[in-house]
mmCIF file of C-alpha atoms in Angstrom:
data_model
loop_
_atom_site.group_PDB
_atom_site.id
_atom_site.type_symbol
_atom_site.label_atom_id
_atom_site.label_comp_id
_atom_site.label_asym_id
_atom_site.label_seq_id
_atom_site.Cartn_x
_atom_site.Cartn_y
_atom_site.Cartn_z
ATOM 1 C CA UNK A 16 -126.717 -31.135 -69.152
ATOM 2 C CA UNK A 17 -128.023 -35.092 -68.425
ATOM 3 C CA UNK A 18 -124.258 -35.774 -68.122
ATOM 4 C CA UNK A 19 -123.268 -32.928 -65.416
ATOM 5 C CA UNK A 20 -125.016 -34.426 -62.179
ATOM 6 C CA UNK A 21 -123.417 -37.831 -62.834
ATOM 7 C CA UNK A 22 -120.089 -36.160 -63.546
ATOM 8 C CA UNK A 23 -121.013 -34.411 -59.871
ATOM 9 C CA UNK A 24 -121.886 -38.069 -58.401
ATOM 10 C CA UNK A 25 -118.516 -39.171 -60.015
ATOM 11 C CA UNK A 26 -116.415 -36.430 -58.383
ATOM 12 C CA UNK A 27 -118.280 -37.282 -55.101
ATOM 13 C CA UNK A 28 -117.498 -40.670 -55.195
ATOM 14 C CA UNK A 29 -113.857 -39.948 -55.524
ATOM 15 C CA UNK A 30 -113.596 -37.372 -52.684
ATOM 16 C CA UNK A 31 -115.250 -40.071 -51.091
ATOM 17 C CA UNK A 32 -112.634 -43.082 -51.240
ATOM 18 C CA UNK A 33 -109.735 -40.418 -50.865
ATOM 19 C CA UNK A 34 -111.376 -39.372 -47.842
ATOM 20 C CA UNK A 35 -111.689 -43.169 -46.627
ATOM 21 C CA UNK A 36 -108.461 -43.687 -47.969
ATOM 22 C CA UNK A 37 -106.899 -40.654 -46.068
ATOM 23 C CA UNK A 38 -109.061 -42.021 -42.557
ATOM 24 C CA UNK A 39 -107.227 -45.262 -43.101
ATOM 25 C CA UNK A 40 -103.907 -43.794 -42.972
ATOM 26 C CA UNK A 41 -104.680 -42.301 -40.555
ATOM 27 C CA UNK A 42 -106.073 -45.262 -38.376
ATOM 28 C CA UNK A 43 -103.461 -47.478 -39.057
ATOM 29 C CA UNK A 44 -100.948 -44.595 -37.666
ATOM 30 C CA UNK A 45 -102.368 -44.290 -34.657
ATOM 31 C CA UNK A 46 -102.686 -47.889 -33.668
ATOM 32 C CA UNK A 47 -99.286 -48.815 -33.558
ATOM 33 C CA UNK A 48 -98.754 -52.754 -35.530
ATOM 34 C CA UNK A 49 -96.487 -55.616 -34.326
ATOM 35 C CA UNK A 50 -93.332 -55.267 -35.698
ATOM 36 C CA UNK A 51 -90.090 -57.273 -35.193
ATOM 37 C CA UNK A 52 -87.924 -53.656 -34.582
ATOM 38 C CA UNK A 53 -90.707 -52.877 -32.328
ATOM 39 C CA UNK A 54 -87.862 -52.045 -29.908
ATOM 40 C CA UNK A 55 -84.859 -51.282 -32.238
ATOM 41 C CA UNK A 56 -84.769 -47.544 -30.544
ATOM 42 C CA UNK A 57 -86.052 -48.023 -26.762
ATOM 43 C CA UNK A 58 -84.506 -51.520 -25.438
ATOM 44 C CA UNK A 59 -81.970 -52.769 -28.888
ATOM 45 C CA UNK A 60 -80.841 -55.668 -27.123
ATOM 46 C CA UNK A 61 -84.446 -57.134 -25.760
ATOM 47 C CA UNK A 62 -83.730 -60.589 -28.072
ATOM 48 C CA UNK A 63 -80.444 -60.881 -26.607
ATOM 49 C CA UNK A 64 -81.326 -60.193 -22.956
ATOM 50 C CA UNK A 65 -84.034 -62.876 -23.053
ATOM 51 C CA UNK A 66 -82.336 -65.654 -25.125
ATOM 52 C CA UNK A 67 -79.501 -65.129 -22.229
ATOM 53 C CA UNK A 68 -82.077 -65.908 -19.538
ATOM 54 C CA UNK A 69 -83.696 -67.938 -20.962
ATOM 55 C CA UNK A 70 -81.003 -70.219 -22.401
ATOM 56 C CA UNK A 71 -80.126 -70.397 -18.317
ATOM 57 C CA UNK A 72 -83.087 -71.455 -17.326
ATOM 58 C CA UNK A 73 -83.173 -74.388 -19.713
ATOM 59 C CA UNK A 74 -80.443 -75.610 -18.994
ATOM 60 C CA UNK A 75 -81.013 -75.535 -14.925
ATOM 61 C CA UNK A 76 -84.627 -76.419 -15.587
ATOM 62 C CA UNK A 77 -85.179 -78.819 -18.721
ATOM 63 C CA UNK A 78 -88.926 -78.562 -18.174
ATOM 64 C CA UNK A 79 -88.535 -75.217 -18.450
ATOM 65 C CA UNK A 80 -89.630 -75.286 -22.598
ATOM 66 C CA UNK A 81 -92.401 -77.481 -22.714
ATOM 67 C CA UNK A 82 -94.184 -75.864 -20.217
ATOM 68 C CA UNK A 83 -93.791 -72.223 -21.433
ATOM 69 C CA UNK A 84 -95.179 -73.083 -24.888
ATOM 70 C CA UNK A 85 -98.194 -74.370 -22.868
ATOM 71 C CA UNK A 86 -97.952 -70.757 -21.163
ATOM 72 C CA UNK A 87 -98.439 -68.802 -24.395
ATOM 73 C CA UNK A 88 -100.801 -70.973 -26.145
ATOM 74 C CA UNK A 89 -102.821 -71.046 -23.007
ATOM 75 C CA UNK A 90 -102.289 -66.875 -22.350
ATOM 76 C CA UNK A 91 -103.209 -66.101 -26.449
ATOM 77 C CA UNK A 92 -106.136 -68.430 -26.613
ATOM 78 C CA UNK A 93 -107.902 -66.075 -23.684
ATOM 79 C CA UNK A 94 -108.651 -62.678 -24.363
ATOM 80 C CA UNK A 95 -105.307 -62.857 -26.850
ATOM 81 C CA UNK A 96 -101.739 -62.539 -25.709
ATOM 82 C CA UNK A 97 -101.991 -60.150 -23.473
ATOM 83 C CA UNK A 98 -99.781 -61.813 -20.457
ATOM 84 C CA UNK A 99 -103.607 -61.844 -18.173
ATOM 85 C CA UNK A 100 -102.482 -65.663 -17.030
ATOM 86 C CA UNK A 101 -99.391 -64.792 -15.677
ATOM 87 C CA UNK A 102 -101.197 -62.683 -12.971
ATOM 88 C CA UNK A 103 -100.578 -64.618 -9.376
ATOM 89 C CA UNK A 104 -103.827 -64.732 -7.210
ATOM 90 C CA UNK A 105 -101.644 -63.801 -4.674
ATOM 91 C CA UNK A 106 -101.135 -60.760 -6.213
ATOM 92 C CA UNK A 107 -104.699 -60.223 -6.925
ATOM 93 C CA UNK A 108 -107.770 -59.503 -5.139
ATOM 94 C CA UNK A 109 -110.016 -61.059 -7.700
ATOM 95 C CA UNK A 110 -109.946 -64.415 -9.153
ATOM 96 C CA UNK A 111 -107.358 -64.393 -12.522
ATOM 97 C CA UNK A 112 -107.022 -66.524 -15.209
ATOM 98 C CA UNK A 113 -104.097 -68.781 -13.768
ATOM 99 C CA UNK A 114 -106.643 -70.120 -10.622
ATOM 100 C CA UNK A 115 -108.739 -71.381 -13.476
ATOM 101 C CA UNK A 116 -108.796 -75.509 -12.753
ATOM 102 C CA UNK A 117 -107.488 -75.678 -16.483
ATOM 103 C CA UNK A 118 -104.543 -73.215 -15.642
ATOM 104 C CA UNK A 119 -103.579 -74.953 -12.402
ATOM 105 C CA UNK A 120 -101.291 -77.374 -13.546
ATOM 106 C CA UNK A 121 -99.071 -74.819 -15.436
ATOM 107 C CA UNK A 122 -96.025 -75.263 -14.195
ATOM 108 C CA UNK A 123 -93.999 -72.650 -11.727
ATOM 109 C CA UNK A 124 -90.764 -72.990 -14.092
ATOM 110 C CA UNK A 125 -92.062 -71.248 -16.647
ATOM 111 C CA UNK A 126 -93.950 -68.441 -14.807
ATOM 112 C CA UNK A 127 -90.325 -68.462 -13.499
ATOM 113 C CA UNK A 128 -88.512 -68.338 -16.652
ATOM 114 C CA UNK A 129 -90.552 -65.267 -17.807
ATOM 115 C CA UNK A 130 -90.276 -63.477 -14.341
ATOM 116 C CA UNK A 131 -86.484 -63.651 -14.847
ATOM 117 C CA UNK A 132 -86.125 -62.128 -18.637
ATOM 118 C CA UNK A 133 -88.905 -59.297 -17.570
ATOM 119 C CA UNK A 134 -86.192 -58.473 -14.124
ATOM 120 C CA UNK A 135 -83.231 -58.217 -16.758
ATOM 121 C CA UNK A 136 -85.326 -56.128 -19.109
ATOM 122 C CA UNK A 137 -86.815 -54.000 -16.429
ATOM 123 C CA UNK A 138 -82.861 -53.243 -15.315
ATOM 124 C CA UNK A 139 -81.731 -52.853 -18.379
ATOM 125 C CA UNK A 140 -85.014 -51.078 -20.427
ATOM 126 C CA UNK A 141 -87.162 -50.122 -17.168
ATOM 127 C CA UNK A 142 -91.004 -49.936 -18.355
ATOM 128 C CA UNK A 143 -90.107 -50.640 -21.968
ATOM 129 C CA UNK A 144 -90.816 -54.067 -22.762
ATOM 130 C CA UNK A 145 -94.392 -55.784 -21.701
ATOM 131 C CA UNK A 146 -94.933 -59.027 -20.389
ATOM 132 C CA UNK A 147 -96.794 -60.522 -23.353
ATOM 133 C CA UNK A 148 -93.703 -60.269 -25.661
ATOM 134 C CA UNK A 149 -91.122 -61.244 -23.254
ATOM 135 C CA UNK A 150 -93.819 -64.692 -23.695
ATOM 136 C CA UNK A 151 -93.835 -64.621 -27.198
ATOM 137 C CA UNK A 152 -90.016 -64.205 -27.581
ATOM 138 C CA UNK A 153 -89.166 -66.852 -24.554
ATOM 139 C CA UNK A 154 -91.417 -69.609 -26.255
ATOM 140 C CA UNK A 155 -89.863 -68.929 -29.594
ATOM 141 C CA UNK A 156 -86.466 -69.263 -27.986
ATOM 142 C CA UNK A 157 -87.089 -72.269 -26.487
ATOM 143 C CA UNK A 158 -88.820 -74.083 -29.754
ATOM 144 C CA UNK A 159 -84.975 -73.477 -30.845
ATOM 145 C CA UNK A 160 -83.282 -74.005 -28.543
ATOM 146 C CA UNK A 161 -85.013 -78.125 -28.355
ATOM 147 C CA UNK A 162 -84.057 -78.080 -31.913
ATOM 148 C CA UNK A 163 -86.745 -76.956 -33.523
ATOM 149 C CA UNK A 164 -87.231 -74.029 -35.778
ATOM 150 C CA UNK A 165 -86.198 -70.446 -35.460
ATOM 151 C CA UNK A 166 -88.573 -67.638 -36.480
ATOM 152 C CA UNK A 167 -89.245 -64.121 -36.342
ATOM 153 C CA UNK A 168 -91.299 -62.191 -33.634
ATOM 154 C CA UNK A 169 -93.327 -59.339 -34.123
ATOM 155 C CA UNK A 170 -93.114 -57.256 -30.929
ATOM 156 C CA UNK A 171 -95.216 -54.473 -30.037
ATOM 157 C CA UNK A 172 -97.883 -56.487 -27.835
ATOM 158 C CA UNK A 173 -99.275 -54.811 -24.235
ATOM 159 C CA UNK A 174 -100.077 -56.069 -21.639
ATOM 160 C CA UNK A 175 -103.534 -56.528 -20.299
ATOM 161 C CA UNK A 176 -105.129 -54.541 -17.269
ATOM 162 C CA UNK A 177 -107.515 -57.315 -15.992
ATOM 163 C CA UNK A 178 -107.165 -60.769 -15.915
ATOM 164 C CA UNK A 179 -110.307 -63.300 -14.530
ATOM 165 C CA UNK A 180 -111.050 -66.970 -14.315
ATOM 166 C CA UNK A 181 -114.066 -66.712 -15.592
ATOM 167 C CA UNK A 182 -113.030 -65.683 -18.999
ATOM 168 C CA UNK A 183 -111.096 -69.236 -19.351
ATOM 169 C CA UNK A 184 -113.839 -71.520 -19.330
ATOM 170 C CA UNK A 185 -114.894 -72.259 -23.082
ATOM 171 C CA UNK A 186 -111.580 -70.488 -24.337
ATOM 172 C CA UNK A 187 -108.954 -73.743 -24.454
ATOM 173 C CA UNK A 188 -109.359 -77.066 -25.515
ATOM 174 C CA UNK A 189 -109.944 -80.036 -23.510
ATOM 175 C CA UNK A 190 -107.834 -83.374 -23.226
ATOM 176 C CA UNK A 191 -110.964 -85.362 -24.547
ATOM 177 C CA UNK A 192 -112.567 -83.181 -27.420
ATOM 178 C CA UNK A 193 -113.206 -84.556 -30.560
ATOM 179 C CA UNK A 194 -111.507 -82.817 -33.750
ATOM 180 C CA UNK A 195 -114.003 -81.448 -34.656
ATOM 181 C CA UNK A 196 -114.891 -79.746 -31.579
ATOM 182 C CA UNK A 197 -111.315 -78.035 -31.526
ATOM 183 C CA UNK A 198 -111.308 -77.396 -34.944
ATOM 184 C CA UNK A 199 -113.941 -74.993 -34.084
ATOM 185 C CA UNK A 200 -112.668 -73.564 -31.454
ATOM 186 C CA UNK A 201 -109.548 -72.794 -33.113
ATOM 187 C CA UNK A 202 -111.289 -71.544 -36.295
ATOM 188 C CA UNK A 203 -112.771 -68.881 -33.648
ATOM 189 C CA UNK A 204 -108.994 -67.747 -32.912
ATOM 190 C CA UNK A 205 -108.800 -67.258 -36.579
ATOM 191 C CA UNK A 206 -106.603 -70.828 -36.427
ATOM 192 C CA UNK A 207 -106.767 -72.873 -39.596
ATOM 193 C CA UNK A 208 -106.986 -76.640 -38.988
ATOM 194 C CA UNK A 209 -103.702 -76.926 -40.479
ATOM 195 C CA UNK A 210 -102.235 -74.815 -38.404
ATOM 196 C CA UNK A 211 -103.990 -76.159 -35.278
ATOM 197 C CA UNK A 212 -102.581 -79.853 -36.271
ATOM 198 C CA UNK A 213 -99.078 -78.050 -36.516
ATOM 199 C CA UNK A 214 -99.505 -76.565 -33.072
ATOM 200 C CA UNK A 215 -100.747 -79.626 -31.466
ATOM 201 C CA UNK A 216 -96.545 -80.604 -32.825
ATOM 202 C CA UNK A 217 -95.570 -79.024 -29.316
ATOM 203 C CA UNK A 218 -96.988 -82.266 -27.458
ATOM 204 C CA UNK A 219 -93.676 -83.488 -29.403
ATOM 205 C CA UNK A 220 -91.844 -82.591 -25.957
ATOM 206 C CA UNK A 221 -93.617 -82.207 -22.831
ATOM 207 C CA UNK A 222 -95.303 -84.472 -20.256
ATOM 208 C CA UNK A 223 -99.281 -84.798 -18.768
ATOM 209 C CA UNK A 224 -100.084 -85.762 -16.103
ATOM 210 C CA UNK A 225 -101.894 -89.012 -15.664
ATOM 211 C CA UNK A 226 -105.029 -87.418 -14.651
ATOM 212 C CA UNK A 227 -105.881 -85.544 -17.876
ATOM 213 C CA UNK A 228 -106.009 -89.532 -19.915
ATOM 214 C CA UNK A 229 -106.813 -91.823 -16.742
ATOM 215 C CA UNK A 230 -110.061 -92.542 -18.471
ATOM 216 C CA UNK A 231 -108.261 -94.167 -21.383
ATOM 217 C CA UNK A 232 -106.417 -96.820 -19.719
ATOM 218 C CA UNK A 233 -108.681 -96.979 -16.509
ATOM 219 C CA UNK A 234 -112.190 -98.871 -16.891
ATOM 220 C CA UNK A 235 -112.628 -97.898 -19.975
ATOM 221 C CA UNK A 236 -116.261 -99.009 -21.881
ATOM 222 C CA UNK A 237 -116.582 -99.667 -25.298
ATOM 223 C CA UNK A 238 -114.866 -100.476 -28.340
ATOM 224 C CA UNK A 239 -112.634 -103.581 -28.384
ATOM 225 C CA UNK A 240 -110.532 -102.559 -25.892
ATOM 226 C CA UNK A 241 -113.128 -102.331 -23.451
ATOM 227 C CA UNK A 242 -112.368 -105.886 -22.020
ATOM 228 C CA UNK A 243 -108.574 -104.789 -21.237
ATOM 229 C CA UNK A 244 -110.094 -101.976 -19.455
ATOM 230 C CA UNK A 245 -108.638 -99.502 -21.793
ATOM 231 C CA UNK A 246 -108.945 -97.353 -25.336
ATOM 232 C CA UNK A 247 -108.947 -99.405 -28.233
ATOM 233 C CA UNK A 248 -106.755 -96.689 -29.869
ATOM 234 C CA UNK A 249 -104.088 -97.283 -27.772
ATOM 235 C CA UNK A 250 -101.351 -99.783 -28.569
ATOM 236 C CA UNK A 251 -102.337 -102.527 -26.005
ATOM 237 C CA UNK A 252 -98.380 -102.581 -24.777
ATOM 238 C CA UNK A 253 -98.630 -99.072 -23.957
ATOM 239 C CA UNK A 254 -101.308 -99.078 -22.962
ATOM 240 C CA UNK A 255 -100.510 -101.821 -20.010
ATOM 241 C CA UNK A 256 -97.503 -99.726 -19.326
ATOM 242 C CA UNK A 257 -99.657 -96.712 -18.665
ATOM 243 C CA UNK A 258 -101.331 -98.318 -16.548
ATOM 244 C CA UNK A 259 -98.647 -99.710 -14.665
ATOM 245 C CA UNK A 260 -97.061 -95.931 -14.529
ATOM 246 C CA UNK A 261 -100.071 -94.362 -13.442
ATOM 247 C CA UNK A 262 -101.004 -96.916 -10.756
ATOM 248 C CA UNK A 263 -100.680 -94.039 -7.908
ATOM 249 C CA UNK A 264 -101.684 -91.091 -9.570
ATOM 250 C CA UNK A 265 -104.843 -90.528 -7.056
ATOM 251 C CA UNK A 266 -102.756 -90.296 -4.220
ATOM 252 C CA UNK A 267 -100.205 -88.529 -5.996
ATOM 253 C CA UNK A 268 -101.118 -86.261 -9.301
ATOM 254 C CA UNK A 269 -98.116 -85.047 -9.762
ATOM 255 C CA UNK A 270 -97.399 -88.575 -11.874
ATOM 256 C CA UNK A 271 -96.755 -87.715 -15.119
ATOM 257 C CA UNK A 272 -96.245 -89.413 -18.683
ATOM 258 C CA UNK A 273 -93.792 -88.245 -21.311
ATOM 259 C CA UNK A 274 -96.219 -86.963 -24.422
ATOM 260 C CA UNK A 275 -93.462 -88.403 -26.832
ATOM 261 C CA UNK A 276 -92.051 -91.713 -25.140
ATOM 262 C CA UNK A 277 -90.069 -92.205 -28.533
ATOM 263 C CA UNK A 278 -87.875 -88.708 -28.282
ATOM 264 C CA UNK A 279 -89.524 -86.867 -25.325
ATOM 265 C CA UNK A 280 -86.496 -84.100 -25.350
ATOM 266 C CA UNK A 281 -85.947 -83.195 -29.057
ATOM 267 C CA UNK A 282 -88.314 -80.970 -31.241
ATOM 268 C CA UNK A 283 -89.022 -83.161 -33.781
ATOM 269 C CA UNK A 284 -92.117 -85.049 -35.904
ATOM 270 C CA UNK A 285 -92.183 -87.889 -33.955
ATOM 271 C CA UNK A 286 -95.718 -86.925 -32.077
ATOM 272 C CA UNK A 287 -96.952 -87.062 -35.728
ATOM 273 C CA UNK A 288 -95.625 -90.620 -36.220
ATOM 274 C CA UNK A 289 -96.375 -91.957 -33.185
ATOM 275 C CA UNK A 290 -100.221 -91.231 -33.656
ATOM 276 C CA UNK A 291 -100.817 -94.357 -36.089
ATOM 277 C CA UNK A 292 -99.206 -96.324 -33.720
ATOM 278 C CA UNK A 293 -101.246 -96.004 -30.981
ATOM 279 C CA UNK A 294 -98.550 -94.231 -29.326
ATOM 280 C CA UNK A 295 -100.659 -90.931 -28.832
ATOM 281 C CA UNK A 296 -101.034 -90.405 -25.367
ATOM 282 C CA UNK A 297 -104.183 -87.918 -24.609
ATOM 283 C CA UNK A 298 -107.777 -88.575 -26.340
ATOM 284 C CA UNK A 299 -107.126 -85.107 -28.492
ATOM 285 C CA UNK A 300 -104.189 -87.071 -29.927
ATOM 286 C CA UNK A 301 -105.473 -89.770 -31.402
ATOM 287 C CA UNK A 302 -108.815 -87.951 -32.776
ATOM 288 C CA UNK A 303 -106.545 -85.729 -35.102
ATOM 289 C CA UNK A 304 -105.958 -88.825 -36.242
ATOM 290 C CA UNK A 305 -109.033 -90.118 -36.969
ATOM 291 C CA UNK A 306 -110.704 -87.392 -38.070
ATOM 292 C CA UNK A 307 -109.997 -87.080 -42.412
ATOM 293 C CA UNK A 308 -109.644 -83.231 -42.213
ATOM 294 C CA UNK A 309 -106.693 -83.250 -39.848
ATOM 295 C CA UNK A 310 -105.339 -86.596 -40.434
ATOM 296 C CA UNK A 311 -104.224 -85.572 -43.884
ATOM 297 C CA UNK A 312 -101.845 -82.511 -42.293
ATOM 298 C CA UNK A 313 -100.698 -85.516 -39.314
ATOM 299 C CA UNK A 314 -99.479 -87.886 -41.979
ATOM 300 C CA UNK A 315 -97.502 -85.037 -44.023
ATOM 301 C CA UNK A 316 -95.867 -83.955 -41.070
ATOM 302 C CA UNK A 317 -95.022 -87.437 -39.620
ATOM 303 C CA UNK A 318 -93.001 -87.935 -43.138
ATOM 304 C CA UNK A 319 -91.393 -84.403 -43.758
ATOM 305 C CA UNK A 320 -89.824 -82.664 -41.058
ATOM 306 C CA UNK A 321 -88.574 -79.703 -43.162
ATOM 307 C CA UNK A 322 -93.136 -78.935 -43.953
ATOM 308 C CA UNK A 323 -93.846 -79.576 -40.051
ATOM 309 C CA UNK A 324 -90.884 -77.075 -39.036
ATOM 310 C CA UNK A 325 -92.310 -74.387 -41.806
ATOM 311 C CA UNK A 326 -96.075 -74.920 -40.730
ATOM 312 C CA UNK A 327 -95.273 -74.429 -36.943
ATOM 313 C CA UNK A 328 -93.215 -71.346 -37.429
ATOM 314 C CA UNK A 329 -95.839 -70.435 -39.203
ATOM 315 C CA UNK A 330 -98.948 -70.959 -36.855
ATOM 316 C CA UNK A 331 -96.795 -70.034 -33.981
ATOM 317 C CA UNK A 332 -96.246 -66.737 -35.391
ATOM 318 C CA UNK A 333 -99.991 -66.588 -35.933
ATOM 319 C CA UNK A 334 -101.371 -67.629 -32.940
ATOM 320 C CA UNK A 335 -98.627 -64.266 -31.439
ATOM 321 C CA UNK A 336 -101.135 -62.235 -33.349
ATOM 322 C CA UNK A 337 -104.314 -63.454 -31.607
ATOM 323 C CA UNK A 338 -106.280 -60.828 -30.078
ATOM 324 C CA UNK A 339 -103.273 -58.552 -29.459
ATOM 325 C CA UNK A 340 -103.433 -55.301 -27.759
ATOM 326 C CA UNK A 341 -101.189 -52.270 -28.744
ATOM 327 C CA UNK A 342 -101.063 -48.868 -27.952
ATOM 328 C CA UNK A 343 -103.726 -48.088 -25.267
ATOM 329 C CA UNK A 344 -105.401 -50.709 -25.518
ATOM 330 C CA UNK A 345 -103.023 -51.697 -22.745
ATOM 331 C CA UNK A 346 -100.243 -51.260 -20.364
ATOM 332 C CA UNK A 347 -96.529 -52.256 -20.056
ATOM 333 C CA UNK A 348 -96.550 -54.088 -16.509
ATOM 334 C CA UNK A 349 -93.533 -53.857 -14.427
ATOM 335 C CA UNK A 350 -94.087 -56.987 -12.355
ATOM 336 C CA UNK A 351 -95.986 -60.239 -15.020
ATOM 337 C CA UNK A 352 -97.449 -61.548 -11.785
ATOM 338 C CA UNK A 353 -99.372 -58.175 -10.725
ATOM 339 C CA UNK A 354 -101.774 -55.987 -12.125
ATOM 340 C CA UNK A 355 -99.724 -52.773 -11.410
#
């Protein structure tokens, strides 16, 4: 009779894990997952519709792609990618994310570019498609459309009901953090250094303004290239051009610098051989280059564009998955600039 009360603890042990197993199911049902036919049944052309406006928008704009992949990192890396930074304080009467002094020198053409796919989705698939994957799609589109690679979406995200300045500060990296510091911060995201060193690929196109690397060719203090007045890490040629370039930029801080001078307008691995050069233009730059753990992905990509291509495609379609609502955990916003 020894034997029947572990046979009992047996059988109770499998009702158990069905049970769990069976909850599961059940879970996963009701919190819908990203999925690239998301929209197969409500809006089948969304991809179309925005590649259309998009592709427009490029071409009128050519800043238009660099400064929409700064857009979604920037949205996904607070509170996920939810489309809370594309909420105008004019339309506000708190403070959102895009008055944050990090998010004010996003640029208007591509809050503009995703305003204009959302309008043709809302007339063609009214209060279908959200904000935050009209983001995801555009900055895919774009990628390809510089050249670079072409990869699929999940859809499904929602949009966020709130969106606050004060949730930006500590969320995105800064122009002068060390590695090792945003190797952290990314491995909070769930962001693999590997894939953060294939992200940082997007600087690849692009421009910053002079501002956010002043201190590197302005005064600078230490190191051997203190004497020049700028960072040592920066080929002295460039460097003197920088300076030249950037002369102004107090008066004016709209002057801006190319991120790639080499091939500022293609998609490419350039960034990643321009970093051994000296040829990397913000302090972030050059320390994945000096720091072992990241250096090792830098000098793969610099010499194999076909790995680079795979890793981003790969890291982009990770960082869509950051912190993503679905289902009621969110809304689908008519207007991307308004909390409706």
């Amino acid at each position: 009779m020894a034997g029947a009360p572990r046979l009992r603890r047996r059988r109770l042990l499998s009702l158990a894990l069905l049970l769990t197993a069976a909850a599961s199911c059940a879970a996963a049902k009701a919190s819908p997952r990203l999925s690239p036919n998301y929209y197969r049944h409500t809006c089948p052309h969304v991809e179309r519709i925005v590649s259309d406006v998009i592709a427009a928008k490029q071409r009128a704009n050519p800043s238009t792609a660099a400064g929409t992949l700064r857009l979604f990192f920037h949205d996904c890396f607070v509170n996920g990618c939810d489309a809370s930074v594309l909420v105008s304080p004019l339309s506000s009467d708190a403070t959102p994310e895009r008055a944050a002094e990090i998010n004010l020198s996003l640029p208007g053409d591509a809050f503009d570019a995703v305003a204009r796919a959302k309008a043709a989705l809302e007339s063609a698939c009214p209060g279908v498609v959200s904000c935050a994957d009209v983001l995801a799609l555009a900055a895919r589109d774009l990628v390809a459309i510089l050249g670079g690679p072409r990869f699929p979406v999940a859809l499904g995200r929602r949009d966020s009901r709130r969106s606050d300045a004060r949730d930006v500060e500590g969320n995105l990296p800064r122009t002068n953090m060390s590695a090792r510091a945003m190797a952290r911060l990314f491995a909070s995201k769930g962001i693999t250094a590997r894939e953060m060193v294939a992200l940082a690929g997007a600087h690849t196109v692009g421009f910053s303004h002079c501002g956010e690397f002043a201190h590197r060719i302005y005064g600078y203090r230490g190191g051997a290239g203190a004497g020049e007045g700028h960072d040592p890490r920066l080929n002295p040629e460039f460097a003197r051009a920088l300076q030249r370039s950037c002369a102004g930029y107090r008066s004016d801080p709209t002057v801006s610098i190319f991120n790639d001078i080499v091939t500022p307008r293609d998609f490419d691995e350039a960034y990643y051989k321009n970093l051994p050069r000296g040829l990397g233009l913000l302090a972030s730059d050059a320390a994945l280059w000096e720091y072992p753990p990241t250096r090792v992905f830098a000098e793969r990509y610099a010499g194999n564009r076909t790995a680079f291509f795979e890793d981003f495609a790969a890291a982009m379609q990770r960082l869509g998955a950051v912190g993503v609502k679905t289902g009621r955990q969110g809304v689908v916003r008519r207007r991307c600039d308004a909390l409706d």
